[in-house]
Amino acid sequence: MNDTTNARTGTVTLLSAGPGDLDLLTLKAAKALARAGIVLLDDLVNPEIATLAPQARIIRVGKRGGCRSTPQAFIERLMVRYARKGHDVVRVKGGDALLFGRAGEELAALHRAGVPFEIVNGVSSAFAAAAGLGVSLTHRDHCQGVIFVTAHLRDHSEPDWPALAATRMTLAIYMGMSRIEGLCATLAQTLSRQTPAAVVQWAGSAQERRVMGTLGNIAALAQAAGLGSPAIILVGDAIGEAISLDSFDAHATTLPVLRRA
Amino acid sequence: MNDTTNARTGTVTLLSAGPGDLDLLTLKAAKALARAGIVLLDDLVNPEIATLAPQARIIRVGKRGGCRSTPQAFIERLMVRYARKGHDVVRVKGGDALLFGRAGEELAALHRAGVPFEIVNGVSSAFAAAAGLGVSLTHRDHCQGVIFVTAHLRDHSEPDWPALAATRMTLAIYMGMSRIEGLCATLAQTLSRQTPAAVVQWAGSAQERRVMGTLGNIAALAQAAGLGSPAIILVGDAIGEAISLDSFDAHATTLPVLRRA
């Protein structure tokens, strides 16, 4: 008998870390971290989250661009291996674990391996971006909903921007900063260049920075302000109702608040 | 001088209560409730949230269909009046305050009145619905994003279902149960009737119930199971990856888990 077969199987918790501010974790997430034995941590997650898991071994498994990344398959094997050794594993993902971020593949791997799992939801960064701007994502004067879309596709193609624009809904674009100029130009073939738009970098964290403009000028404004990844690009008439730029700002003492162009 | 001018102006916190389970509140929300003087509570919010606000006067301001509802304008006046009297007001909204639910109008009212505000994000119920099903909203094998749309429009018209279907993204439909049959039929003019679909009632609460099927049969399955509002309707190929129905279910001991048709 080896140490694997002697132990009970642990569980894996796919845990949503929210946008950065540790206070935006859920109570359920804090409790899961407090009892965690192993924590697998993504790159974009605030590393201070480790302070909430005092008993845990912290393993960084970031996958960001290029060197020193951890392949997805290896992360999945790690989760299964530690659970089979009897550890309660917390797999921490930024934002909400079920929006982008390959939770589907990790859930399938756990399912195949027969490892019990739990999912703890959280705050996705587009919500935090809207909070920073003081704006509803779906002001009913302007739209019936919001589209969360990633600009970073598996096959390096583009989302169908004209189809998205045709819905006339608010667009919350994730991972779009490397192609913001092109995607705004494409959207402007369907939407007015005067459509309100904003970029919020590090939304919901102490490093939050934002700029407000229009579909026609937001790429240039973001570049001029030095905003880059990770950021949310928001486009749509509802975003024009943003009021934080003009008035109250909870973070005004520490954050550069960029005024409407 | 009256009591209004003597006092400092309080703040209003637009607070996201999440989908129901109090453990899905953020740490930030729990802290805001702990120090609240006045709490304005929507109908769909778990009333046990009052236990987190021991110092507060709790005022119910539900707006659900028909009788005994509180008009939106009156809610806005209440917030402003209490803040001007120096109270720290917490306005509690279900899910995330910035998705549907008229936060835009409330923020504008506070802005006009010069009342400082803060927004505390939370978990919207579509995320909780996905967690219950054990599925990513955006499995990258199937789509590039997800659309959050309300079927309940101000002017009693319908969202542009063909335009939404044309995006080939996951649809998370809020407030659609009263017209589920018609909206599924309309979507089936663009999407295959075999497209996976699910209904999750009271997602993320102790009362959660769910049914899984296809665009062609989900309305009948939900009706047969007695599922009604409030519920999330999920449609899209990504939803076909749901695994909770077939295997592990955290709530299996207390919830009726309805099997795939």
PDB file of C-alpha atoms in Angstrom, chain A residues 11 19 21-31 52 96-105 107-108 111 115-124 127-141 143-151 153-154 157-160 163-164 166-167 169 241 243-244 246-248 250-251, chain B residues 11 19 21-31 52 96-105 107-108 111 115-124 127-141 143-151 153-154 157-160 163-164 166-167 169 241 243-244 246-248 250-251:
ATOM      1  CA  THR A  11     -11.989  17.628  -2.346  1.00  0.00           C
ATOM      2  CA  PRO A  19     -11.040  41.217  -8.914  1.00  0.00           C
ATOM      3  CA  ASP A  21      -9.447  43.555  -3.274  1.00  0.00           C
ATOM      4  CA  LEU A  22      -9.503  40.759  -0.683  1.00  0.00           C
ATOM      5  CA  ASP A  23     -12.661  42.303   0.783  1.00  0.00           C
ATOM      6  CA  LEU A  24     -14.411  41.295  -2.438  1.00  0.00           C
ATOM      7  CA  LEU A  25     -13.974  37.628  -1.626  1.00  0.00           C
ATOM      8  CA  THR A  26     -17.145  35.944  -0.437  1.00  0.00           C
ATOM      9  CA  LEU A  27     -17.531  34.714   3.113  1.00  0.00           C
ATOM     10  CA  LYS A  28     -17.694  31.207   1.649  1.00  0.00           C
ATOM     11  CA  ALA A  29     -14.355  31.720  -0.103  1.00  0.00           C
ATOM     12  CA  ALA A  30     -12.716  32.990   3.082  1.00  0.00           C
ATOM     13  CA  LYS A  31     -13.949  29.917   4.962  1.00  0.00           C
ATOM     14  CA  LEU A  52      -6.278  33.924   4.390  1.00  0.00           C
ATOM     15  CA  ASP A  96     -15.507  34.377 -11.056  1.00  0.00           C
ATOM     16  CA  ALA A  97     -14.129  30.915 -11.750  1.00  0.00           C
ATOM     17  CA  LEU A  98     -16.916  30.145 -14.234  1.00  0.00           C
ATOM     18  CA  LEU A  99     -16.273  33.083 -16.567  1.00  0.00           C
ATOM     19  CA  PHE A 100     -13.320  32.419 -18.887  1.00  0.00           C
ATOM     20  CA  GLY A 101     -10.268  30.877 -17.222  1.00  0.00           C
ATOM     21  CA  ARG A 102     -10.742  27.258 -18.319  1.00  0.00           C
ATOM     22  CA  ALA A 103     -12.818  26.071 -15.397  1.00  0.00           C
ATOM     23  CA  GLY A 104     -14.666  23.790 -17.827  1.00  0.00           C
ATOM     24  CA  GLU A 105     -11.535  21.810 -18.549  1.00  0.00           C
ATOM     25  CA  LEU A 107     -14.083  20.421 -13.890  1.00  0.00           C
ATOM     26  CA  ALA A 108     -13.989  17.770 -16.601  1.00  0.00           C
ATOM     27  CA  HIS A 111     -15.025  14.518 -12.979  1.00  0.00           C
ATOM     28  CA  VAL A 115     -12.555  13.715  -7.383  1.00  0.00           C
ATOM     29  CA  PRO A 116     -15.403  15.538  -5.606  1.00  0.00           C
ATOM     30  CA  PHE A 117     -15.443  19.249  -6.215  1.00  0.00           C
ATOM     31  CA  GLU A 118     -17.161  22.386  -5.069  1.00  0.00           C
ATOM     32  CA  ILE A 119     -17.416  25.738  -6.812  1.00  0.00           C
ATOM     33  CA  VAL A 120     -17.353  29.038  -4.922  1.00  0.00           C
ATOM     34  CA  ASN A 121     -18.560  31.993  -6.973  1.00  0.00           C
ATOM     35  CA  GLY A 122     -17.137  35.482  -6.879  1.00  0.00           C
ATOM     36  CA  VAL A 123     -17.134  38.936  -8.402  1.00  0.00           C
ATOM     37  CA  SER A 124     -16.008  39.173 -12.005  1.00  0.00           C
ATOM     38  CA  PHE A 127     -18.710  44.291 -12.266  1.00  0.00           C
ATOM     39  CA  ALA A 128     -15.876  45.905 -10.347  1.00  0.00           C
ATOM     40  CA  ALA A 129     -15.105  48.105 -13.344  1.00  0.00           C
ATOM     41  CA  ALA A 130     -18.708  49.299 -13.406  1.00  0.00           C
ATOM     42  CA  ALA A 131     -18.616  49.968  -9.663  1.00  0.00           C
ATOM     43  CA  GLY A 132     -15.522  52.102 -10.105  1.00  0.00           C
ATOM     44  CA  LEU A 133     -17.279  54.123 -12.785  1.00  0.00           C
ATOM     45  CA  GLY A 134     -20.482  54.406 -10.768  1.00  0.00           C
ATOM     46  CA  VAL A 135     -22.571  52.903 -13.530  1.00  0.00           C
ATOM     47  CA  SER A 136     -25.039  50.087 -14.051  1.00  0.00           C
ATOM     48  CA  LEU A 137     -23.991  47.613 -16.737  1.00  0.00           C
ATOM     49  CA  THR A 138     -27.599  47.501 -17.930  1.00  0.00           C
ATOM     50  CA  HIS A 139     -29.289  50.865 -17.419  1.00  0.00           C
ATOM     51  CA  ARG A 140     -32.785  50.157 -18.684  1.00  0.00           C
ATOM     52  CA  ASP A 141     -32.947  53.404 -20.635  1.00  0.00           C
ATOM     53  CA  CYS A 143     -30.172  48.201 -23.106  1.00  0.00           C
ATOM     54  CA  GLN A 144     -31.585  44.860 -22.045  1.00  0.00           C
ATOM     55  CA  GLY A 145     -28.370  43.207 -21.070  1.00  0.00           C
ATOM     56  CA  VAL A 146     -24.615  42.910 -21.170  1.00  0.00           C
ATOM     57  CA  ILE A 147     -22.219  40.687 -23.090  1.00  0.00           C
ATOM     58  CA  PHE A 148     -19.069  39.378 -21.430  1.00  0.00           C
ATOM     59  CA  VAL A 149     -16.668  38.448 -24.196  1.00  0.00           C
ATOM     60  CA  THR A 150     -13.014  37.541 -24.388  1.00  0.00           C
ATOM     61  CA  ALA A 151     -10.986  39.050 -27.202  1.00  0.00           C
ATOM     62  CA  LEU A 153      -9.494  33.336 -28.649  1.00  0.00           C
ATOM     63  CA  ARG A 154      -7.990  29.892 -28.677  1.00  0.00           C
ATOM     64  CA  SER A 157      -9.245  34.535 -34.499  1.00  0.00           C
ATOM     65  CA  GLU A 158     -11.580  37.356 -33.465  1.00  0.00           C
ATOM     66  CA  PRO A 159     -15.014  37.248 -31.900  1.00  0.00           C
ATOM     67  CA  ASP A 160     -17.807  38.155 -34.310  1.00  0.00           C
ATOM     68  CA  ALA A 163     -22.882  40.265 -34.411  1.00  0.00           C
ATOM     69  CA  LEU A 164     -22.107  41.458 -30.894  1.00  0.00           C
ATOM     70  CA  ALA A 166     -25.885  44.270 -33.524  1.00  0.00           C
ATOM     71  CA  THR A 167     -27.372  43.243 -30.179  1.00  0.00           C
ATOM     72  CA  MET A 169     -26.101  45.574 -25.529  1.00  0.00           C
ATOM     73  CA  GLU A 241     -24.315  57.219 -17.440  1.00  0.00           C
ATOM     74  CA  ILE A 243     -20.901  59.426 -12.738  1.00  0.00           C
ATOM     75  CA  SER A 244     -17.875  58.612 -10.631  1.00  0.00           C
ATOM     76  CA  ASP A 246     -17.563  63.687 -12.329  1.00  0.00           C
ATOM     77  CA  SER A 247     -18.241  63.461  -8.642  1.00  0.00           C
ATOM     78  CA  PHE A 248     -17.775  61.133  -5.714  1.00  0.00           C
ATOM     79  CA  ALA A 250     -14.300  56.225  -3.036  1.00  0.00           C
ATOM     80  CA  HIS A 251     -10.678  55.905  -4.085  1.00  0.00           C
TER      81      HIS A 251
ATOM     82  CA  THR B  11     -23.548  57.793   2.768  1.00  0.00           C
ATOM     83  CA  PRO B  19     -28.096  34.998  -4.991  1.00  0.00           C
ATOM     84  CA  ASP B  21     -26.913  32.053   0.465  1.00  0.00           C
ATOM     85  CA  LEU B  22     -25.563  34.553   3.001  1.00  0.00           C
ATOM     86  CA  ASP B  23     -22.133  32.946   2.640  1.00  0.00           C
ATOM     87  CA  LEU B  24     -22.076  34.331  -0.908  1.00  0.00           C
ATOM     88  CA  LEU B  25     -21.988  37.890   0.395  1.00  0.00           C
ATOM     89  CA  THR B  26     -18.575  39.513   0.118  1.00  0.00           C
ATOM     90  CA  LEU B  27     -16.527  40.371   3.179  1.00  0.00           C
ATOM     91  CA  LYS B  28     -16.997  44.010   2.183  1.00  0.00           C
ATOM     92  CA  ALA B  29     -20.773  43.607   2.175  1.00  0.00           C
ATOM     93  CA  ALA B  30     -20.751  41.963   5.594  1.00  0.00           C
ATOM     94  CA  LYS B  31     -18.692  44.856   6.980  1.00  0.00           C
ATOM     95  CA  LEU B  52     -25.833  40.733   9.667  1.00  0.00           C
ATOM     96  CA  ASP B  96     -24.996  42.129  -8.251  1.00  0.00           C
ATOM     97  CA  ALA B  97     -26.448  45.611  -7.841  1.00  0.00           C
ATOM     98  CA  LEU B  98     -25.142  46.701 -11.245  1.00  0.00           C
ATOM     99  CA  LEU B  99     -26.890  44.016 -13.301  1.00  0.00           C
ATOM    100  CA  PHE B 100     -30.555  44.837 -13.897  1.00  0.00           C
ATOM    101  CA  GLY B 101     -32.444  46.098 -10.835  1.00  0.00           C
ATOM    102  CA  ARG B 102     -32.441  49.827 -11.648  1.00  0.00           C
ATOM    103  CA  ALA B 103     -29.206  50.771  -9.940  1.00  0.00           C
ATOM    104  CA  GLY B 104     -28.655  53.322 -12.693  1.00  0.00           C
ATOM    105  CA  GLU B 105     -31.698  55.299 -11.644  1.00  0.00           C
ATOM    106  CA  LEU B 107     -27.219  56.260  -8.621  1.00  0.00           C
ATOM    107  CA  ALA B 108     -28.511  59.181 -10.674  1.00  0.00           C
ATOM    108  CA  HIS B 111     -25.806  62.057  -7.649  1.00  0.00           C
ATOM    109  CA  VAL B 115     -25.310  62.209  -1.512  1.00  0.00           C
ATOM    110  CA  PRO B 116     -22.016  60.295  -1.486  1.00  0.00           C
ATOM    111  CA  PHE B 117     -22.355  56.672  -2.406  1.00  0.00           C
ATOM    112  CA  GLU B 118     -20.392  53.474  -2.544  1.00  0.00           C
ATOM    113  CA  ILE B 119     -21.084  50.320  -4.527  1.00  0.00           C
ATOM    114  CA  VAL B 120     -20.334  46.853  -3.188  1.00  0.00           C
ATOM    115  CA  ASN B 121     -20.313  44.157  -5.854  1.00  0.00           C
ATOM    116  CA  GLY B 122     -21.613  40.642  -5.474  1.00  0.00           C
ATOM    117  CA  VAL B 123     -22.425  37.369  -7.164  1.00  0.00           C
ATOM    118  CA  SER B 124     -25.124  37.478  -9.803  1.00  0.00           C
ATOM    119  CA  PHE B 127     -22.991  32.475 -11.847  1.00  0.00           C
ATOM    120  CA  ALA B 128     -24.633  30.606  -8.991  1.00  0.00           C
ATOM    121  CA  ALA B 129     -26.789  28.726 -11.494  1.00  0.00           C
ATOM    122  CA  ALA B 130     -23.667  27.626 -13.359  1.00  0.00           C
ATOM    123  CA  ALA B 131     -21.998  26.570 -10.114  1.00  0.00           C
ATOM    124  CA  GLY B 132     -24.997  24.410  -9.272  1.00  0.00           C
ATOM    125  CA  LEU B 133     -24.768  22.730 -12.650  1.00  0.00           C
ATOM    126  CA  GLY B 134     -21.009  22.317 -12.415  1.00  0.00           C
ATOM    127  CA  VAL B 135     -20.411  24.136 -15.663  1.00  0.00           C
ATOM    128  CA  SER B 136     -18.406  27.064 -16.987  1.00  0.00           C
ATOM    129  CA  LEU B 137     -20.529  29.778 -18.593  1.00  0.00           C
ATOM    130  CA  THR B 138     -17.907  30.100 -21.323  1.00  0.00           C
ATOM    131  CA  HIS B 139     -16.264  26.762 -22.021  1.00  0.00           C
ATOM    132  CA  ARG B 140     -13.763  27.672 -24.700  1.00  0.00           C
ATOM    133  CA  ASP B 141     -14.613  24.658 -26.822  1.00  0.00           C
ATOM    134  CA  CYS B 143     -18.097  30.016 -27.149  1.00  0.00           C
ATOM    135  CA  GLN B 144     -16.255  33.257 -26.529  1.00  0.00           C
ATOM    136  CA  GLY B 145     -18.596  34.709 -23.970  1.00  0.00           C
ATOM    137  CA  VAL B 146     -21.949  34.924 -22.284  1.00  0.00           C
ATOM    138  CA  ILE B 147     -24.896  37.284 -22.609  1.00  0.00           C
ATOM    139  CA  PHE B 148     -26.865  38.330 -19.526  1.00  0.00           C
ATOM    140  CA  VAL B 149     -30.273  39.478 -20.739  1.00  0.00           C
ATOM    141  CA  THR B 150     -33.564  40.282 -19.079  1.00  0.00           C
ATOM    142  CA  ALA B 151     -36.718  39.029 -20.761  1.00  0.00           C
ATOM    143  CA  LEU B 153     -38.554  44.832 -20.728  1.00  0.00           C
ATOM    144  CA  ARG B 154     -39.799  48.214 -19.681  1.00  0.00           C
ATOM    145  CA  SER B 157     -41.537  44.243 -25.858  1.00  0.00           C
ATOM    146  CA  GLU B 158     -39.083  41.378 -26.354  1.00  0.00           C
ATOM    147  CA  PRO B 159     -35.320  41.419 -26.579  1.00  0.00           C
ATOM    148  CA  ASP B 160     -34.004  40.839 -30.086  1.00  0.00           C
ATOM    149  CA  ALA B 163     -29.638  38.890 -32.781  1.00  0.00           C
ATOM    150  CA  LEU B 164     -28.696  37.306 -29.463  1.00  0.00           C
ATOM    151  CA  ALA B 166     -26.679  34.887 -33.832  1.00  0.00           C
ATOM    152  CA  THR B 167     -23.765  35.604 -31.501  1.00  0.00           C
ATOM    153  CA  MET B 169     -22.760  32.768 -27.082  1.00  0.00           C
ATOM    154  CA  GLU B 241     -20.826  20.330 -20.357  1.00  0.00           C
ATOM    155  CA  ILE B 243     -21.680  17.537 -14.891  1.00  0.00           C
ATOM    156  CA  SER B 244     -23.331  18.032 -11.536  1.00  0.00           C
ATOM    157  CA  ASP B 246     -24.554  13.177 -13.498  1.00  0.00           C
ATOM    158  CA  SER B 247     -22.206  12.974 -10.564  1.00  0.00           C
ATOM    159  CA  PHE B 248     -21.174  14.963  -7.549  1.00  0.00           C
ATOM    160  CA  ALA B 250     -22.823  19.386  -2.976  1.00  0.00           C
ATOM    161  CA  HIS B 251     -26.498  19.771  -2.174  1.00  0.00           C
TER     162      HIS B 251
END
